[in-house]
Amino acid sequence: MDEKKKLTTASGRPYTENEDSMTAGPRGPIMLQDYVLHEKLAHFNRERIPERVVHAKGTGAFGKFSVTGDITRYTKAKLFGKVGNSCRVFVRFSTVGGEKGSADTERDPRGFAVKFYTEDGNWDLVGNNTPVFFIKDPKKFPDFVHTQKRDPKTNLKCPTMMWDYWSLNPESLHQVMILFSNRGTPDGYRFMNGYGSHTFSMINADNERVWVKFHFKTLQGNRTLTGARAEELRGSDPDYAQRDLVEAIGKGEFPKWALKIQVMTEIQAHKLPWNPFDITKIWPHADFPLIDAGIMELNEIPANYFEDVEQSAFAPAHVVDGIGLSPDKLLQGRILAYPDAHRYRLGANYEQIPVNRPLKPAAHYQRDGMMSVMGNGGDAPNYSPNSFDKIEADPAYREPALPLEAAPADFYDRNEGDDHYSQPGDLYRKVMNDEDRKHTVMNLLSSLKGVGGPKKDEILMRQLDHFYKVDRDLAKQLAGGLGVTFPR
Ligand code: NDP
């Protein structure tokens, strides 16, 4: 029989009583010296850490990634060095706009963040279940997110704010069309695709660079909820997606995704009629076909949610040798913003937390800070260069230089000459079937009907104008459903 552990204080002193406080007599006041009472209450008061400002509600699982396709002509990443290579992964799925206690079936993009624990350090692919995003310049991110959160006065979600912002930012249209299709309410996390969304790069053994997009295709098949079913589940089972993942893995039904890449050469990128680093655009499959790279299986729910899921910290800046960044402006903003958010939530040493630790111990000169718990570099030098230590910067890891256009530094209009309408139009007309289109119109109407206040007509007309440019019939149906004459 297992020997029982002794109850102790946090400092390890075996302790005798966990329910009754020490009092002056059976009815008397509590004695100040009951330290365990203080310790319990004080620790309880500090149980919460700041919730993520976006992606607060989430779930996670460990698993395995295995390489199934040879992509060594594009990347020298050690992980992809040989078909059959594998590594452990941790994945966190999430909704975006809601708070930690919000419902899982809200209409919202879903976060799809993967941490690959590779021999060359952690590679984080921090994407969503959509291949595009609402905005393309990170300067706009706080304003955009405010519109998805709560009204400053009523503290309610506010369709007027959302549609005001979207209608003033036509680059959001592609993501809005996906969001209001039934893919905006996936049937839990197992039945949806994941996308790296940004353009990244790969560098091969000859130090040649290509541009790359990452796609995780669900092998369970895409399954979505209708708007009505999602709304019903918000009340009856707010933790629907959390439950689905935990229960499936508990039963041994391990979900799997195929990782595929799209590749664009630097020459193709120059010839493209639109900016290949614009996250509001996809690369058409016909021109940039999907190439097999691997299979990811999730097979282990962490034993402790807070330890691994709440404290997990992903950053698009975490790439590994052979995989690189790109001039995608939103990606560049995220390189800065994500580690900054983690330092705020978890402290400067957040990468020492087990779920965030690289396989091989990190070697650098960062020292001290709150919660340094891995030896803090011991007695090794804490400055560089020095004459003593064994750390060397290895030039083999240098990326090829990135040629840049010679243009003056300025505030360039992000939308100058841009086409916001063709790709959402392709989605609506060519990819969706009649049933998809019917639900998209219903979902859009149910949200657009929430627009109110003195600017209601102006906002609706501006947004209908965008929908008109996507597809005339779509705009006509929406105008009919809203009971407005359009075009006026
Ligand atoms: P394809 O016909 O080759 O691919 C269409 C893609 O759309 C598939 O990946 C499909 O995913 C996905 N899809 C189906 N329904 C929806 C939906 N309601 N919301 C979002 N995605 C959906 O077309 P193209 O590559 O030429 O792209 C046409 C349009 O498809 C794009 O403008 C874009 O809106 C959308 N799309 C394109 C993607 C790309 O990377 N090329 C990725 C995702 C969407 P699945 O195969 O898993 O069912």
Coordinates of C-alpha atoms and ligand atoms in Angstrom, one line a residue:
M1 CA 0.0 0.0 0.0
D2 CA 1.2 3.5 -0.8
E3 CA 2.5 5.3 2.2
K4 CA 0.4 8.4 2.9
K5 CA 2.1 11.8 2.7
K6 CA 2.1 14.0 5.7
L7 CA 0.2 17.3 5.6
T8 CA 2.8 20.1 5.7
T9 CA 3.0 23.9 5.5
A10 CA 4.4 25.4 2.2
S11 CA 7.8 25.4 3.9
G12 CA 7.5 21.7 4.5
R13 CA 6.8 21.6 8.2
P14 CA 4.5 18.7 9.0
Y15 CA 1.3 20.2 10.4
T16 CA -1.6 18.8 12.4
E17 CA -4.9 20.5 11.6
N18 CA -6.3 21.6 8.3
E19 CA -10.0 22.4 9.1
D20 CA -10.3 24.0 12.6
S21 CA -8.6 27.3 13.2
M22 CA -6.9 27.8 16.6
T23 CA -9.2 29.7 18.8
A24 CA -9.3 31.1 22.4
G25 CA -11.7 28.5 23.7
P26 CA -14.3 26.6 21.6
R27 CA -16.3 29.7 20.9
G28 CA -13.5 32.2 21.0
P29 CA -11.8 34.5 18.5
I30 CA -9.1 33.1 16.2
M31 CA -5.5 33.3 17.5
L32 CA -3.2 35.4 15.3
Q33 CA -0.5 32.7 15.6
D34 CA -2.5 30.2 13.5
Y35 CA 0.0 30.6 10.6
V36 CA -1.5 27.9 8.5
L37 CA -4.8 29.9 8.4
H38 CA -2.9 32.9 7.1
E39 CA -0.9 30.9 4.6
K40 CA -4.0 29.3 3.2
L41 CA -6.0 32.5 2.8
A42 CA -3.0 34.5 1.5
H43 CA -2.1 32.0 -1.1
F44 CA -5.7 31.7 -2.2
N45 CA -5.9 35.5 -2.7
R46 CA -3.0 35.1 -5.1
E47 CA -4.2 32.1 -7.1
R48 CA -5.1 34.1 -10.3
I49 CA -2.5 35.4 -12.7
P50 CA -3.5 38.0 -15.3
E51 CA -5.7 36.4 -17.9
R52 CA -4.5 36.7 -21.5
V53 CA -5.9 39.9 -23.0
V54 CA -6.9 37.8 -26.0
H55 CA -7.2 34.0 -26.2
A56 CA -8.1 33.8 -22.5
K57 CA -10.4 30.7 -22.7
G58 CA -8.5 27.7 -23.8
T59 CA -7.6 24.1 -23.4
G60 CA -4.4 22.1 -24.3
A61 CA -2.9 18.7 -24.8
F62 CA 0.5 17.1 -25.4
G63 CA 1.2 14.9 -28.3
K64 CA 3.6 13.9 -31.0
F65 CA 4.6 15.3 -34.4
S66 CA 6.1 12.9 -36.9
V67 CA 7.7 13.9 -40.2
T68 CA 6.0 12.1 -43.2
G69 CA 7.1 14.1 -46.2
D70 CA 10.6 15.1 -47.3
I71 CA 10.8 18.9 -47.4
T72 CA 14.6 19.0 -47.0
R73 CA 14.9 20.9 -50.3
Y74 CA 13.2 23.8 -48.6
T75 CA 14.5 23.6 -45.0
K76 CA 17.5 22.5 -43.0
A77 CA 15.5 22.3 -39.8
K78 CA 16.8 19.3 -38.0
L79 CA 13.3 18.2 -37.2
F80 CA 12.5 17.8 -40.9
G81 CA 16.0 16.2 -41.6
K82 CA 14.5 12.7 -42.2
V83 CA 11.1 11.2 -42.8
G84 CA 10.3 9.4 -39.6
N85 CA 11.8 12.0 -37.3
S86 CA 9.5 13.0 -34.5
C87 CA 9.2 15.3 -31.5
R88 CA 6.9 16.0 -28.6
V89 CA 4.4 18.9 -29.0
F90 CA 2.1 20.9 -26.8
V91 CA -1.0 22.5 -28.4
R92 CA -3.3 25.1 -26.9
F93 CA -6.6 25.8 -28.5
S94 CA -8.7 28.8 -27.6
T95 CA -11.4 31.3 -28.4
V96 CA -10.2 34.9 -28.8
G97 CA -12.4 37.6 -27.6
G98 CA -14.1 36.1 -24.5
E99 CA -12.9 36.1 -20.9
K100 CA -11.6 32.9 -19.1
G101 CA -15.2 31.9 -18.2
S102 CA -16.8 32.6 -21.5
A103 CA -18.6 30.0 -23.7
D104 CA -16.6 27.8 -26.1
T105 CA -19.1 28.0 -28.9
E106 CA -19.0 31.8 -29.4
R107 CA -18.6 33.0 -33.0
D108 CA -14.9 33.8 -32.9
P109 CA -11.7 32.7 -34.6
R110 CA -10.1 29.8 -32.7
G111 CA -6.5 30.0 -31.5
F112 CA -4.4 27.0 -32.7
A113 CA -0.9 27.3 -31.1
V114 CA 1.6 24.5 -31.4
K115 CA 4.9 24.2 -29.5
F116 CA 7.4 21.7 -31.1
Y117 CA 10.1 20.7 -28.6
T118 CA 13.0 20.2 -31.1
E119 CA 16.6 19.4 -30.5
D120 CA 17.4 23.0 -31.8
G121 CA 15.0 24.7 -29.4
N122 CA 11.3 25.3 -29.2
W123 CA 9.5 26.1 -32.4
D124 CA 6.1 27.8 -31.8
L125 CA 3.6 28.0 -34.6
V126 CA 1.0 30.4 -33.1
G127 CA -1.9 30.5 -35.5
N128 CA -5.6 30.4 -35.8
N129 CA -8.2 28.1 -37.4
T130 CA -8.4 30.7 -40.2
P131 CA -5.8 31.3 -42.9
V132 CA -6.2 35.1 -42.8
F133 CA -6.7 37.9 -40.2
F134 CA -8.8 41.0 -39.8
I135 CA -6.0 43.5 -40.0
K136 CA -2.5 43.6 -41.4
D137 CA -0.7 46.2 -39.4
P138 CA 0.0 45.6 -35.7
K139 CA -0.5 49.3 -34.9
K140 CA -4.2 48.6 -35.4
F141 CA -4.4 45.6 -33.1
P142 CA -5.4 47.2 -29.8
D143 CA -8.2 49.2 -31.5
F144 CA -9.5 46.2 -33.3
V145 CA -9.5 44.0 -30.2
H146 CA -11.4 46.7 -28.2
T147 CA -14.3 46.3 -30.7
Q148 CA -14.4 42.6 -30.0
K149 CA -14.5 43.1 -26.2
R150 CA -17.0 45.0 -24.1
D151 CA -18.6 48.4 -24.6
P152 CA -16.8 50.9 -22.1
K153 CA -20.2 52.0 -20.7
T154 CA -22.6 49.1 -20.8
N155 CA -19.9 46.4 -20.3
L156 CA -21.8 44.4 -23.0
K157 CA -20.6 42.9 -26.2
C158 CA -21.5 45.4 -28.9
P159 CA -22.3 44.6 -32.6
T160 CA -22.4 48.4 -33.3
M161 CA -18.7 48.7 -32.3
M162 CA -17.7 45.6 -34.3
W163 CA -19.5 46.6 -37.5
D164 CA -18.4 50.2 -37.2
Y165 CA -14.8 49.1 -37.1
W166 CA -15.1 46.4 -39.8
S167 CA -17.0 48.7 -42.1
L168 CA -14.2 51.3 -41.7
N169 CA -11.5 48.6 -42.4
P170 CA -12.4 46.8 -45.6
E171 CA -9.2 44.6 -45.3
S172 CA -11.2 42.7 -42.6
L173 CA -13.7 41.5 -45.1
H174 CA -12.0 38.2 -45.9
Q175 CA -11.8 37.1 -42.3
V176 CA -15.3 38.4 -41.6
M177 CA -16.7 36.2 -44.4
I178 CA -15.0 33.1 -42.9
L179 CA -16.0 34.1 -39.4
F180 CA -19.7 34.3 -40.3
S181 CA -19.7 31.1 -42.3
N182 CA -20.3 28.1 -40.0
R183 CA -16.5 27.7 -39.8
G184 CA -16.8 30.6 -37.3
T185 CA -18.5 28.1 -34.9
P186 CA -16.4 24.9 -35.2
D187 CA -17.8 21.7 -33.5
G188 CA -15.1 21.7 -30.8
Y189 CA -11.4 21.9 -31.5
R190 CA -10.8 18.4 -33.1
F191 CA -12.8 19.1 -36.2
M192 CA -11.1 22.3 -37.5
N193 CA -8.0 23.1 -39.5
G194 CA -5.2 25.2 -38.1
Y195 CA -3.2 27.7 -40.1
G196 CA 0.2 29.5 -39.3
S197 CA -1.7 32.3 -41.1
H198 CA 1.4 34.5 -41.6
T199 CA 4.0 34.0 -44.3
F200 CA 7.1 32.5 -42.8
S201 CA 10.4 31.4 -44.5
M202 CA 12.4 28.3 -44.8
I203 CA 16.1 28.1 -45.4
N204 CA 17.8 25.0 -46.8
A205 CA 21.2 23.5 -46.4
D206 CA 22.5 25.7 -49.3
N207 CA 21.2 28.7 -47.4
E208 CA 18.5 29.4 -50.0
R209 CA 15.3 31.0 -48.7
V210 CA 11.7 30.4 -49.8
W211 CA 8.5 31.8 -48.4
V212 CA 6.1 29.4 -46.7
K213 CA 2.6 29.1 -45.3
F214 CA 1.7 26.3 -42.8
H215 CA -1.6 24.4 -42.8
F216 CA -2.8 21.8 -40.3
K217 CA -5.6 19.9 -41.9
T218 CA -7.9 18.1 -39.5
L219 CA -8.0 14.3 -40.2
Q220 CA -11.3 14.1 -38.3
G221 CA -12.9 16.1 -41.1
N222 CA -14.2 19.7 -40.7
R223 CA -17.4 19.8 -38.6
T224 CA -19.2 23.0 -37.7
L225 CA -22.2 24.1 -35.6
T226 CA -25.1 26.1 -37.0
G227 CA -25.6 29.5 -35.5
A228 CA -28.6 28.2 -33.6
R229 CA -26.8 25.1 -32.2
A230 CA -23.8 27.1 -31.1
E231 CA -26.2 29.5 -29.3
E232 CA -28.0 26.7 -27.6
L233 CA -24.6 25.2 -26.4
R234 CA -23.5 28.5 -25.0
G235 CA -26.2 28.1 -22.4
S236 CA -26.3 24.3 -21.9
D237 CA -22.6 23.4 -22.1
P238 CA -20.4 26.5 -22.0
D239 CA -17.2 24.3 -21.8
Y240 CA -18.3 22.2 -24.8
A241 CA -14.9 22.3 -26.6
Q242 CA -12.9 21.7 -23.5
R243 CA -15.1 18.7 -22.6
D244 CA -14.9 17.3 -26.1
L245 CA -11.1 17.3 -26.2
V246 CA -10.6 15.9 -22.7
E247 CA -13.2 13.2 -23.2
A248 CA -11.9 12.1 -26.6
I249 CA -8.3 11.8 -25.5
G250 CA -9.5 10.1 -22.3
K251 CA -11.2 7.4 -24.5
G252 CA -8.1 6.9 -26.6
E253 CA -9.6 8.8 -29.6
F254 CA -6.5 10.8 -30.4
P255 CA -7.1 13.6 -32.8
K256 CA -4.7 14.0 -35.7
W257 CA -3.8 16.8 -38.1
A258 CA -1.7 16.6 -41.3
L259 CA 0.9 19.4 -41.5
K260 CA 1.3 20.8 -45.0
I261 CA 3.2 23.7 -46.4
Q262 CA 2.8 26.0 -49.4
V263 CA 6.0 27.3 -50.9
M264 CA 6.6 30.5 -52.9
T265 CA 10.1 31.4 -54.3
E266 CA 11.5 34.9 -53.9
I267 CA 11.1 35.4 -57.6
Q268 CA 7.4 34.3 -57.5
A269 CA 6.9 36.7 -54.6
H270 CA 8.2 39.6 -56.7
K271 CA 5.9 38.8 -59.6
L272 CA 2.7 38.3 -57.5
P273 CA 0.1 41.0 -58.1
W274 CA -0.6 41.4 -54.4
N275 CA 1.7 41.6 -51.4
P276 CA 2.6 38.0 -50.3
F277 CA 3.2 39.2 -46.8
D278 CA -0.3 40.5 -46.4
I279 CA -2.1 38.4 -43.8
T280 CA -5.5 39.3 -45.2
K281 CA -4.8 37.2 -48.3
I282 CA -4.4 33.5 -49.0
W283 CA -2.1 31.9 -51.6
P284 CA -4.5 29.9 -54.0
H285 CA -3.9 26.2 -53.8
A286 CA -3.9 25.9 -57.6
D287 CA -0.8 28.2 -57.8
F288 CA 0.8 27.1 -54.6
P289 CA -0.2 23.4 -53.9
L290 CA -0.1 21.9 -50.5
I291 CA 3.0 19.8 -49.8
D292 CA 3.0 17.0 -47.1
A293 CA 5.3 17.6 -44.2
G294 CA 4.0 15.6 -41.2
I295 CA 1.3 14.3 -38.9
M296 CA 0.5 15.6 -35.4
E297 CA -1.4 13.5 -32.9
L298 CA -2.6 14.7 -29.5
N299 CA -2.7 12.0 -26.9
E300 CA -2.2 13.4 -23.4
I301 CA -4.2 15.8 -21.4
P302 CA -1.9 17.6 -18.9
A303 CA -2.3 16.3 -15.3
N304 CA -2.7 19.9 -14.1
Y305 CA -4.5 22.5 -16.2
F306 CA -2.9 25.6 -14.5
E307 CA 0.7 24.1 -14.6
D308 CA 0.7 23.4 -18.4
V309 CA -2.2 25.2 -20.1
E310 CA -2.6 28.4 -18.1
Q311 CA 1.2 28.9 -17.9
S312 CA 1.9 27.9 -21.5
A313 CA 3.5 30.7 -23.5
F314 CA 3.8 30.7 -27.2
A315 CA 5.6 33.3 -29.4
P316 CA 5.9 33.6 -33.2
A317 CA 9.4 34.8 -32.5
H318 CA 10.3 31.2 -31.5
V319 CA 11.5 29.8 -34.8
V320 CA 14.3 27.3 -35.2
D321 CA 17.2 27.0 -37.6
G322 CA 15.9 26.4 -41.1
I323 CA 12.6 28.1 -40.4
G324 CA 12.5 31.9 -40.4
L325 CA 10.3 35.0 -40.2
S326 CA 9.2 37.3 -43.0
P327 CA 8.4 40.9 -43.7
D328 CA 4.7 40.3 -42.8
K329 CA 3.9 43.4 -40.8
L330 CA 1.5 41.7 -38.4
L331 CA 4.0 38.9 -37.7
Q332 CA 6.7 41.6 -37.0
G333 CA 4.4 43.2 -34.4
R334 CA 3.7 39.8 -32.8
I335 CA 7.4 39.1 -32.5
L336 CA 7.5 41.9 -30.0
A337 CA 4.1 41.7 -28.4
Y338 CA 3.9 38.0 -27.5
P339 CA 7.0 37.6 -25.3
D340 CA 6.1 41.0 -23.8
A341 CA 2.7 39.7 -22.8
H342 CA 4.3 36.6 -21.3
R343 CA 6.7 38.7 -19.3
Y344 CA 3.8 40.6 -17.9
R345 CA 1.7 37.5 -17.1
L346 CA 4.4 35.0 -16.0
G347 CA 7.5 37.1 -15.4
A348 CA 10.9 37.6 -17.1
N349 CA 11.8 33.9 -16.6
Y350 CA 8.6 32.4 -18.1
E351 CA 10.7 30.1 -20.3
Q352 CA 11.9 28.3 -17.2
I353 CA 8.3 27.0 -16.5
P354 CA 8.4 23.3 -17.5
V355 CA 5.8 23.5 -20.3
N356 CA 7.9 26.4 -21.9
R357 CA 11.3 24.9 -21.3
P358 CA 13.4 23.9 -24.3
L359 CA 14.6 20.3 -24.4
K360 CA 18.3 21.3 -24.1
P361 CA 19.0 23.8 -21.3
A362 CA 19.2 27.4 -22.6
A363 CA 22.7 28.9 -22.6
H364 CA 22.9 32.7 -22.3
Y365 CA 23.8 35.6 -20.0
Q366 CA 20.3 36.5 -18.8
R367 CA 20.3 36.4 -15.0
D368 CA 18.1 37.1 -12.0
G369 CA 14.6 38.4 -12.3
M370 CA 11.6 37.0 -10.5
M371 CA 11.3 33.3 -10.1
S372 CA 14.7 32.3 -11.4
V373 CA 14.5 28.6 -10.5
M374 CA 17.0 26.7 -12.8
G375 CA 20.2 27.5 -11.1
N376 CA 20.4 31.1 -12.6
G377 CA 23.7 30.2 -14.4
G378 CA 25.4 29.1 -11.3
D379 CA 29.0 30.5 -10.9
A380 CA 29.4 30.8 -14.7
P381 CA 30.3 34.3 -16.1
N382 CA 27.2 36.6 -16.4
Y383 CA 28.8 38.8 -19.1
S384 CA 30.0 38.4 -22.7
P385 CA 32.6 38.4 -24.1
N386 CA 34.6 36.8 -21.3
S387 CA 37.8 34.7 -21.1
F388 CA 36.3 31.9 -19.1
D389 CA 33.1 30.3 -20.3
K390 CA 32.2 27.6 -22.7
I391 CA 29.3 29.3 -24.6
E392 CA 30.0 30.2 -28.2
A393 CA 27.8 32.0 -30.8
D394 CA 27.9 29.6 -33.8
P395 CA 28.0 31.3 -37.2
A396 CA 26.5 28.2 -38.8
Y397 CA 23.2 29.4 -37.6
R398 CA 23.3 32.7 -39.4
E399 CA 20.4 33.3 -41.9
P400 CA 21.1 34.5 -45.4
A401 CA 20.8 38.3 -45.7
L402 CA 17.3 39.5 -46.6
P403 CA 17.3 41.9 -49.6
L404 CA 15.0 44.9 -48.9
E405 CA 13.5 47.4 -51.3
A406 CA 15.3 50.7 -51.1
A407 CA 12.4 53.0 -50.2
P408 CA 12.2 56.0 -47.8
A409 CA 11.0 55.3 -44.3
D410 CA 7.4 56.7 -44.1
F411 CA 3.9 55.8 -43.1
Y412 CA 2.7 54.0 -46.2
D413 CA -1.1 53.5 -46.6
R414 CA -1.5 49.8 -45.9
N415 CA -4.4 49.5 -48.4
E416 CA -3.0 51.6 -51.3
G417 CA -4.3 49.9 -54.5
D418 CA -5.4 46.8 -52.6
D419 CA -8.1 44.4 -53.6
H420 CA -10.2 43.4 -50.6
Y421 CA -13.0 41.8 -52.5
S422 CA -11.8 39.1 -54.9
Q423 CA -10.7 36.5 -52.4
P424 CA -13.8 36.7 -50.2
G425 CA -15.8 36.6 -53.5
D426 CA -14.0 33.3 -54.5
L427 CA -14.8 31.9 -51.0
Y428 CA -18.5 32.9 -51.3
R429 CA -19.1 31.9 -54.9
K430 CA -16.6 29.0 -55.6
V431 CA -15.8 27.3 -52.3
M432 CA -19.1 27.6 -50.4
N433 CA -22.1 25.5 -51.5
D434 CA -25.7 26.7 -51.3
E435 CA -26.1 25.4 -47.8
D436 CA -22.9 27.3 -46.7
R437 CA -24.1 30.5 -48.3
K438 CA -27.5 30.2 -46.7
H439 CA -26.0 29.9 -43.2
T440 CA -23.5 32.6 -43.9
V441 CA -26.3 35.0 -44.8
M442 CA -28.3 34.0 -41.7
N443 CA -25.3 34.4 -39.4
L444 CA -24.4 37.8 -40.8
L445 CA -28.0 39.0 -40.5
S446 CA -28.3 37.9 -36.9
S447 CA -25.2 40.0 -36.0
L448 CA -26.0 43.0 -38.3
K449 CA -29.4 43.3 -36.7
G450 CA -27.7 44.1 -33.5
V451 CA -26.2 47.4 -34.9
G452 CA -28.0 50.3 -33.3
G453 CA -27.6 53.9 -32.2
P454 CA -27.4 57.2 -34.1
K455 CA -24.9 55.9 -36.7
K456 CA -26.8 52.7 -37.5
D457 CA -27.7 53.6 -41.1
E458 CA -24.3 54.9 -41.9
I459 CA -22.6 51.8 -40.6
L460 CA -24.9 49.3 -42.3
M461 CA -24.7 51.1 -45.6
R462 CA -20.9 51.2 -45.5
Q463 CA -20.8 47.5 -44.7
L464 CA -23.4 46.6 -47.3
D465 CA -21.3 48.5 -49.9
H466 CA -18.3 46.2 -49.0
F467 CA -20.5 43.1 -49.3
Y468 CA -21.8 44.4 -52.6
K469 CA -18.2 44.4 -53.9
V470 CA -17.8 40.8 -52.7
D471 CA -21.0 39.6 -54.4
R472 CA -24.1 41.5 -55.5
D473 CA -26.5 38.7 -54.6
L474 CA -25.0 38.5 -51.1
A475 CA -25.5 42.3 -50.5
K476 CA -29.1 42.0 -51.9
Q477 CA -30.0 39.2 -49.6
L478 CA -28.5 41.1 -46.6
A479 CA -30.3 44.3 -47.5
G480 CA -33.6 42.4 -47.8
G481 CA -33.1 40.7 -44.5
L482 CA -32.3 44.0 -42.8
G483 CA -35.3 45.7 -44.5
V484 CA -33.2 48.5 -46.1
T485 CA -33.0 49.6 -49.7
F486 CA -29.6 49.0 -51.2
P487 CA -28.0 50.4 -53.2
R488 CA -29.9 53.6 -52.4
Ligands
NDP1 P1 -9.5 25.7 -52.9 O1 -10.8 25.3 -53.4 O2 -8.3 25.1 -53.4 O3 -9.6 25.6 -51.3 C1 -10.6 26.2 -50.6 C2 -10.3 26.1 -49.1 O4 -11.3 26.7 -48.4 C3 -10.1 24.7 -48.6 O5 -8.8 24.8 -47.9 C4 -11.2 24.5 -47.6 O6 -10.8 23.8 -46.5 C5 -11.5 25.9 -47.2 N1 -12.9 26.2 -46.8 C6 -14.0 25.7 -47.2 N2 -15.1 26.3 -46.6 C7 -14.5 27.3 -45.9 C8 -15.1 28.4 -45.1 N3 -16.4 28.5 -44.9 N4 -14.3 29.2 -44.5 C9 -12.9 29.1 -44.7 N5 -12.4 28.2 -45.5 C10 -13.2 27.3 -46.1 O7 -9.5 27.3 -53.2 P2 -8.3 28.4 -53.2 O8 -7.0 28.0 -52.7 O9 -8.3 28.9 -54.6 O10 -9.0 29.5 -52.3 C11 -10.3 30.0 -52.6 C12 -10.8 30.6 -51.3 O11 -10.9 29.6 -50.3 C13 -9.9 31.7 -50.7 O12 -10.1 33.0 -51.2 C14 -10.2 31.6 -49.2 O13 -11.3 32.4 -48.9 C15 -10.5 30.1 -49.0 N6 -9.4 29.4 -48.4 C16 -8.3 29.2 -49.0 C17 -7.2 28.7 -48.4 C18 -5.8 28.6 -49.0 O14 -4.8 28.6 -48.3 N7 -5.7 28.7 -50.4 C19 -7.3 28.2 -47.0 C20 -8.6 28.3 -46.5 C21 -9.6 28.9 -47.1 P3 -10.9 22.2 -46.4 O15 -10.2 21.7 -47.6 O16 -10.2 21.8 -45.2 O17 -12.3 21.9 -46.4

